[in-house]
Amino acid sequence: MGTVTLGVSIAVPEPYGSFLQKRREGFGDPHAHGIPTHVTLLPPTEADASSLPAIEEHLARVAAECRPFPMRLSGTGTFRPLSPVVYVNVVEGSASCAWLQKRIRDEAGPVARELQFPYHPHVTVAHGIAEEAMDRAYEELAAFEAAWTIDAFALYEQGPDGVWRLEREYPFGEGEGTAPAVPHQTGVRPPAPSR
């Protein structure tokens, strides 16, 4: 069956998702069109296609254990010079994201893996572009603010064209009270390549 490249993330909802994706394109990031705006829970990971049912069951179990939680983004940060990335800060919801990503990567689970760097939830807005453009992203989004309630995460698969496509969403278990639904991010399902 071959291998697939998977990722698990929390989508940044509208209107923020499209706004940040367009800004990322505007800074000259050539990969912006193929990456929905998100907070990573599982970075790109190769897996045998035959293990997808077990991965999906695992993700559903993790989601069922979680309750909706607030997320707030504010200002910018960077991983430079260690890594050529400028990002928007996650200032509320970080601990919940850290718990989720650890459960998803659990060593007893089907997508166990070590991380290249310590986990730091963030929303990438520039990656691997000219230093001047990175500086511009850092400065121009410094006042960016957004807040919403997280009630799901999603599994994505990277196609041969480099585009990440939504495969399945995993809603959280029922918590106390009701949380507003997170609207879908537009543009996360580009048309399939013509054959």
PDB file of C-alpha atoms in Angstrom:
ATOM      1  CA  MET A   1       0.000   0.000   0.000  1.00  0.00           C
ATOM      2  CA  GLY A   2       2.956   2.359   0.421  1.00  0.00           C
ATOM      3  CA  THR A   3       3.466   5.236   2.818  1.00  0.00           C
ATOM      4  CA  VAL A   4       1.574   8.452   3.489  1.00  0.00           C
ATOM      5  CA  THR A   5       2.696  11.708   5.095  1.00  0.00           C
ATOM      6  CA  LEU A   6       0.329  12.744   7.853  1.00  0.00           C
ATOM      7  CA  GLY A   7      -0.018  15.671  10.223  1.00  0.00           C
ATOM      8  CA  VAL A   8      -2.422  16.491  13.032  1.00  0.00           C
ATOM      9  CA  SER A   9      -3.324  20.080  13.816  1.00  0.00           C
ATOM     10  CA  ILE A  10      -5.841  22.570  15.109  1.00  0.00           C
ATOM     11  CA  ALA A  11      -7.145  24.756  12.295  1.00  0.00           C
ATOM     12  CA  VAL A  12      -7.214  28.496  12.873  1.00  0.00           C
ATOM     13  CA  PRO A  13     -10.844  29.442  12.108  1.00  0.00           C
ATOM     14  CA  GLU A  14     -12.202  32.214   9.939  1.00  0.00           C
ATOM     15  CA  PRO A  15     -11.698  35.044   9.517  1.00  0.00           C
ATOM     16  CA  TYR A  16      -8.245  34.586  11.058  1.00  0.00           C
ATOM     17  CA  GLY A  17      -7.168  31.522   9.051  1.00  0.00           C
ATOM     18  CA  SER A  18      -7.524  33.101   5.612  1.00  0.00           C
ATOM     19  CA  PHE A  19      -6.112  36.417   6.821  1.00  0.00           C
ATOM     20  CA  LEU A  20      -2.897  34.810   8.096  1.00  0.00           C
ATOM     21  CA  GLN A  21      -2.595  32.543   5.054  1.00  0.00           C
ATOM     22  CA  LYS A  22      -2.862  35.559   2.716  1.00  0.00           C
ATOM     23  CA  ARG A  23      -0.314  37.458   4.778  1.00  0.00           C
ATOM     24  CA  ARG A  24       2.026  34.446   4.605  1.00  0.00           C
ATOM     25  CA  GLU A  25       1.655  34.420   0.816  1.00  0.00           C
ATOM     26  CA  GLY A  26       2.275  38.181   0.772  1.00  0.00           C
ATOM     27  CA  PHE A  27       5.565  37.761   2.632  1.00  0.00           C
ATOM     28  CA  GLY A  28       6.695  35.515  -0.228  1.00  0.00           C
ATOM     29  CA  ASP A  29       6.382  32.080   1.395  1.00  0.00           C
ATOM     30  CA  PRO A  30       5.971  29.745  -1.615  1.00  0.00           C
ATOM     31  CA  HIS A  31       4.352  26.998   0.497  1.00  0.00           C
ATOM     32  CA  ALA A  32       1.617  29.186   1.993  1.00  0.00           C
ATOM     33  CA  HIS A  33      -1.065  28.121  -0.530  1.00  0.00           C
ATOM     34  CA  GLY A  34      -0.716  24.454   0.401  1.00  0.00           C
ATOM     35  CA  ILE A  35      -0.678  24.771   4.191  1.00  0.00           C
ATOM     36  CA  PRO A  36      -3.908  25.693   6.000  1.00  0.00           C
ATOM     37  CA  THR A  37      -3.272  28.047   8.937  1.00  0.00           C
ATOM     38  CA  HIS A  38      -2.876  25.860  12.003  1.00  0.00           C
ATOM     39  CA  VAL A  39      -1.299  24.947  15.329  1.00  0.00           C
ATOM     40  CA  THR A  40       0.638  21.689  14.917  1.00  0.00           C
ATOM     41  CA  LEU A  41      -0.043  18.740  17.210  1.00  0.00           C
ATOM     42  CA  LEU A  42       1.827  16.115  15.140  1.00  0.00           C
ATOM     43  CA  PRO A  43       4.427  17.371  12.640  1.00  0.00           C
ATOM     44  CA  PRO A  44       4.740  15.742   9.205  1.00  0.00           C
ATOM     45  CA  THR A  45       5.075  12.023   9.886  1.00  0.00           C
ATOM     46  CA  GLU A  46       5.453   9.151   7.449  1.00  0.00           C
ATOM     47  CA  ALA A  47       3.270   6.123   8.132  1.00  0.00           C
ATOM     48  CA  ASP A  48       2.307   2.938   6.333  1.00  0.00           C
ATOM     49  CA  ALA A  49      -1.015   3.469   4.584  1.00  0.00           C
ATOM     50  CA  SER A  50      -2.178   0.174   6.076  1.00  0.00           C
ATOM     51  CA  SER A  51      -1.879   1.683   9.579  1.00  0.00           C
ATOM     52  CA  LEU A  52      -4.440   4.452   8.870  1.00  0.00           C
ATOM     53  CA  PRO A  53      -7.372   2.658  10.585  1.00  0.00           C
ATOM     54  CA  ALA A  54      -5.312   2.228  13.779  1.00  0.00           C
ATOM     55  CA  ILE A  55      -4.162   5.868  13.606  1.00  0.00           C
ATOM     56  CA  GLU A  56      -7.736   7.089  13.168  1.00  0.00           C
ATOM     57  CA  GLU A  57      -8.941   4.990  16.135  1.00  0.00           C
ATOM     58  CA  HIS A  58      -6.110   6.356  18.272  1.00  0.00           C
ATOM     59  CA  LEU A  59      -6.916   9.969  17.345  1.00  0.00           C
ATOM     60  CA  ALA A  60     -10.625   9.435  18.068  1.00  0.00           C
ATOM     61  CA  ARG A  61      -9.744   8.086  21.548  1.00  0.00           C
ATOM     62  CA  VAL A  62      -7.489  11.074  22.287  1.00  0.00           C
ATOM     63  CA  ALA A  63     -10.164  13.544  21.132  1.00  0.00           C
ATOM     64  CA  ALA A  64     -12.806  11.826  23.263  1.00  0.00           C
ATOM     65  CA  GLU A  65     -10.643  12.457  26.353  1.00  0.00           C
ATOM     66  CA  CYS A  66     -10.378  16.176  25.685  1.00  0.00           C
ATOM     67  CA  ARG A  67     -12.756  19.019  26.515  1.00  0.00           C
ATOM     68  CA  PRO A  68     -13.167  22.304  24.633  1.00  0.00           C
ATOM     69  CA  PHE A  69     -10.657  24.928  25.695  1.00  0.00           C
ATOM     70  CA  PRO A  70     -10.014  28.593  24.921  1.00  0.00           C
ATOM     71  CA  MET A  71      -7.209  29.626  22.592  1.00  0.00           C
ATOM     72  CA  ARG A  72      -5.795  33.093  22.174  1.00  0.00           C
ATOM     73  CA  LEU A  73      -3.145  34.296  19.754  1.00  0.00           C
ATOM     74  CA  SER A  74      -1.234  37.507  20.355  1.00  0.00           C
ATOM     75  CA  GLY A  75       1.828  39.074  18.768  1.00  0.00           C
ATOM     76  CA  THR A  76       4.758  37.466  17.024  1.00  0.00           C
ATOM     77  CA  GLY A  77       7.826  35.420  17.861  1.00  0.00           C
ATOM     78  CA  THR A  78      10.631  33.708  15.968  1.00  0.00           C
ATOM     79  CA  PHE A  79      12.776  30.594  16.172  1.00  0.00           C
ATOM     80  CA  ARG A  80      15.663  32.333  14.370  1.00  0.00           C
ATOM     81  CA  PRO A  81      18.578  31.702  14.230  1.00  0.00           C
ATOM     82  CA  LEU A  82      17.887  28.068  15.204  1.00  0.00           C
ATOM     83  CA  SER A  83      15.120  27.680  12.601  1.00  0.00           C
ATOM     84  CA  PRO A  84      13.983  30.153   9.894  1.00  0.00           C
ATOM     85  CA  VAL A  85      10.451  30.644  11.228  1.00  0.00           C
ATOM     86  CA  VAL A  86       8.351  33.644  12.276  1.00  0.00           C
ATOM     87  CA  TYR A  87       5.122  32.818  14.073  1.00  0.00           C
ATOM     88  CA  VAL A  88       2.125  34.199  15.918  1.00  0.00           C
ATOM     89  CA  ASN A  89       2.235  33.371  19.640  1.00  0.00           C
ATOM     90  CA  VAL A  90      -0.251  31.055  21.341  1.00  0.00           C
ATOM     91  CA  VAL A  91      -0.730  32.904  24.657  1.00  0.00           C
ATOM     92  CA  GLU A  92      -3.711  30.907  25.936  1.00  0.00           C
ATOM     93  CA  GLY A  93      -4.308  27.198  25.316  1.00  0.00           C
ATOM     94  CA  SER A  94      -0.620  26.218  25.228  1.00  0.00           C
ATOM     95  CA  ALA A  95      -0.867  23.712  28.080  1.00  0.00           C
ATOM     96  CA  SER A  96      -3.847  21.975  26.452  1.00  0.00           C
ATOM     97  CA  CYS A  97      -2.026  21.803  23.103  1.00  0.00           C
ATOM     98  CA  ALA A  98       1.043  20.347  24.849  1.00  0.00           C
ATOM     99  CA  TRP A  99      -1.101  17.685  26.540  1.00  0.00           C
ATOM    100  CA  LEU A 100      -2.818  16.813  23.255  1.00  0.00           C
ATOM    101  CA  GLN A 101       0.365  16.495  21.207  1.00  0.00           C
ATOM    102  CA  LYS A 102       1.950  14.303  23.891  1.00  0.00           C
ATOM    103  CA  ARG A 103      -1.079  11.987  23.910  1.00  0.00           C
ATOM    104  CA  ILE A 104      -1.109  11.827  20.102  1.00  0.00           C
ATOM    105  CA  ARG A 105       2.609  10.902  20.006  1.00  0.00           C
ATOM    106  CA  ASP A 106       2.293   8.443  22.922  1.00  0.00           C
ATOM    107  CA  GLU A 107       5.018   5.802  22.688  1.00  0.00           C
ATOM    108  CA  ALA A 108       2.386   3.042  22.871  1.00  0.00           C
ATOM    109  CA  GLY A 109       0.381   4.562  19.990  1.00  0.00           C
ATOM    110  CA  PRO A 110       0.598   4.155  16.205  1.00  0.00           C
ATOM    111  CA  VAL A 111       2.315   7.532  15.563  1.00  0.00           C
ATOM    112  CA  ALA A 112       4.941   7.494  18.317  1.00  0.00           C
ATOM    113  CA  ARG A 113       7.851   9.738  17.435  1.00  0.00           C
ATOM    114  CA  GLU A 114      10.470  12.027  18.889  1.00  0.00           C
ATOM    115  CA  LEU A 115      10.435  15.722  18.052  1.00  0.00           C
ATOM    116  CA  GLN A 116      13.374  17.533  16.474  1.00  0.00           C
ATOM    117  CA  PHE A 117      12.810  20.502  18.827  1.00  0.00           C
ATOM    118  CA  PRO A 118      10.916  20.855  22.147  1.00  0.00           C
ATOM    119  CA  TYR A 119       7.183  21.348  21.538  1.00  0.00           C
ATOM    120  CA  HIS A 120       6.164  25.013  21.334  1.00  0.00           C
ATOM    121  CA  PRO A 121       2.622  25.670  20.050  1.00  0.00           C
ATOM    122  CA  HIS A 122       2.535  28.485  17.496  1.00  0.00           C
ATOM    123  CA  VAL A 123       1.061  29.569  14.149  1.00  0.00           C
ATOM    124  CA  THR A 124       3.713  29.861  11.428  1.00  0.00           C
ATOM    125  CA  VAL A 125       3.408  32.987   9.268  1.00  0.00           C
ATOM    126  CA  ALA A 126       6.789  32.830   7.464  1.00  0.00           C
ATOM    127  CA  HIS A 127       9.194  29.960   6.900  1.00  0.00           C
ATOM    128  CA  GLY A 128      12.471  29.748   5.018  1.00  0.00           C
ATOM    129  CA  ILE A 129      12.163  33.043   3.155  1.00  0.00           C
ATOM    130  CA  ALA A 130      14.494  36.061   2.842  1.00  0.00           C
ATOM    131  CA  GLU A 131      15.548  37.634   6.143  1.00  0.00           C
ATOM    132  CA  GLU A 132      14.027  40.985   5.154  1.00  0.00           C
ATOM    133  CA  ALA A 133      10.651  39.310   4.531  1.00  0.00           C
ATOM    134  CA  MET A 134      10.932  37.451   7.851  1.00  0.00           C
ATOM    135  CA  ASP A 135      11.577  40.768   9.595  1.00  0.00           C
ATOM    136  CA  ARG A 136       8.543  42.280   7.862  1.00  0.00           C
ATOM    137  CA  ALA A 137       6.302  39.382   8.986  1.00  0.00           C
ATOM    138  CA  TYR A 138       7.564  39.762  12.546  1.00  0.00           C
ATOM    139  CA  GLU A 139       6.872  43.507  12.575  1.00  0.00           C
ATOM    140  CA  GLU A 140       3.641  43.691  10.591  1.00  0.00           C
ATOM    141  CA  LEU A 141       1.835  41.009  12.610  1.00  0.00           C
ATOM    142  CA  ALA A 142       3.141  42.145  16.008  1.00  0.00           C
ATOM    143  CA  ALA A 143      -0.282  43.570  16.931  1.00  0.00           C
ATOM    144  CA  PHE A 144      -2.271  40.535  15.686  1.00  0.00           C
ATOM    145  CA  GLU A 145      -4.871  39.209  18.159  1.00  0.00           C
ATOM    146  CA  ALA A 146      -7.409  36.382  17.864  1.00  0.00           C
ATOM    147  CA  ALA A 147      -9.389  34.240  20.302  1.00  0.00           C
ATOM    148  CA  TRP A 148     -11.811  31.336  19.971  1.00  0.00           C
ATOM    149  CA  THR A 149     -12.774  28.012  21.573  1.00  0.00           C
ATOM    150  CA  ILE A 150     -11.104  24.796  20.385  1.00  0.00           C
ATOM    151  CA  ASP A 151     -13.430  21.804  20.216  1.00  0.00           C
ATOM    152  CA  ALA A 152     -11.680  19.539  17.700  1.00  0.00           C
ATOM    153  CA  PHE A 153      -8.462  18.729  15.913  1.00  0.00           C
ATOM    154  CA  ALA A 154      -7.948  17.233  12.465  1.00  0.00           C
ATOM    155  CA  LEU A 155      -5.873  14.742  10.506  1.00  0.00           C
ATOM    156  CA  TYR A 156      -4.286  16.000   7.282  1.00  0.00           C
ATOM    157  CA  GLU A 157      -2.442  14.174   4.513  1.00  0.00           C
ATOM    158  CA  GLN A 158       0.159  15.769   2.281  1.00  0.00           C
ATOM    159  CA  GLY A 159      -0.377  15.040  -1.397  1.00  0.00           C
ATOM    160  CA  PRO A 160       2.355  14.514  -3.991  1.00  0.00           C
ATOM    161  CA  ASP A 161       1.842  18.176  -4.954  1.00  0.00           C
ATOM    162  CA  GLY A 162       2.901  19.270  -1.457  1.00  0.00           C
ATOM    163  CA  VAL A 163      -0.619  20.422  -0.508  1.00  0.00           C
ATOM    164  CA  TRP A 164      -2.022  19.392   2.885  1.00  0.00           C
ATOM    165  CA  ARG A 165      -5.616  18.130   2.638  1.00  0.00           C
ATOM    166  CA  LEU A 166      -8.104  17.571   5.419  1.00  0.00           C
ATOM    167  CA  GLU A 167      -8.817  13.863   5.894  1.00  0.00           C
ATOM    168  CA  ARG A 168     -10.931  13.773   9.046  1.00  0.00           C
ATOM    169  CA  GLU A 169     -11.928  15.943  11.995  1.00  0.00           C
ATOM    170  CA  TYR A 170     -11.981  14.642  15.570  1.00  0.00           C
ATOM    171  CA  PRO A 171     -14.470  16.468  17.820  1.00  0.00           C
ATOM    172  CA  PHE A 172     -13.721  16.542  21.522  1.00  0.00           C
ATOM    173  CA  GLY A 173     -15.776  14.637  24.085  1.00  0.00           C
ATOM    174  CA  GLU A 174     -18.768  16.351  25.601  1.00  0.00           C
ATOM    175  CA  GLY A 175     -17.688  18.820  28.283  1.00  0.00           C
ATOM    176  CA  GLU A 176     -19.717  20.719  30.827  1.00  0.00           C
ATOM    177  CA  GLY A 177     -21.780  23.494  29.311  1.00  0.00           C
ATOM    178  CA  THR A 178     -21.695  24.314  25.657  1.00  0.00           C
ATOM    179  CA  ALA A 179     -18.864  25.773  23.669  1.00  0.00           C
ATOM    180  CA  PRO A 180     -19.334  27.624  20.397  1.00  0.00           C
ATOM    181  CA  ALA A 181     -18.455  25.565  17.354  1.00  0.00           C
ATOM    182  CA  VAL A 182     -15.244  26.448  15.568  1.00  0.00           C
ATOM    183  CA  PRO A 183     -16.102  27.390  11.982  1.00  0.00           C
ATOM    184  CA  HIS A 184     -14.286  25.582   9.208  1.00  0.00           C
ATOM    185  CA  GLN A 185     -11.380  27.355   7.602  1.00  0.00           C
ATOM    186  CA  THR A 186     -12.118  28.094   3.967  1.00  0.00           C
ATOM    187  CA  GLY A 187      -9.720  26.961   1.315  1.00  0.00           C
ATOM    188  CA  VAL A 188      -8.433  23.879   3.153  1.00  0.00           C
ATOM    189  CA  ARG A 189      -9.655  21.530   0.439  1.00  0.00           C
ATOM    190  CA  PRO A 190      -7.988  22.588  -2.800  1.00  0.00           C
ATOM    191  CA  PRO A 191      -9.263  20.798  -5.880  1.00  0.00           C
ATOM    192  CA  ALA A 192      -7.700  17.403  -6.434  1.00  0.00           C
ATOM    193  CA  PRO A 193      -5.019  17.373  -9.121  1.00  0.00           C
ATOM    194  CA  SER A 194      -6.346  16.448 -12.543  1.00  0.00           C
ATOM    195  CA  ARG A 195      -5.347  13.025 -13.795  1.00  0.00           C
TER     196      ARG A 195
END
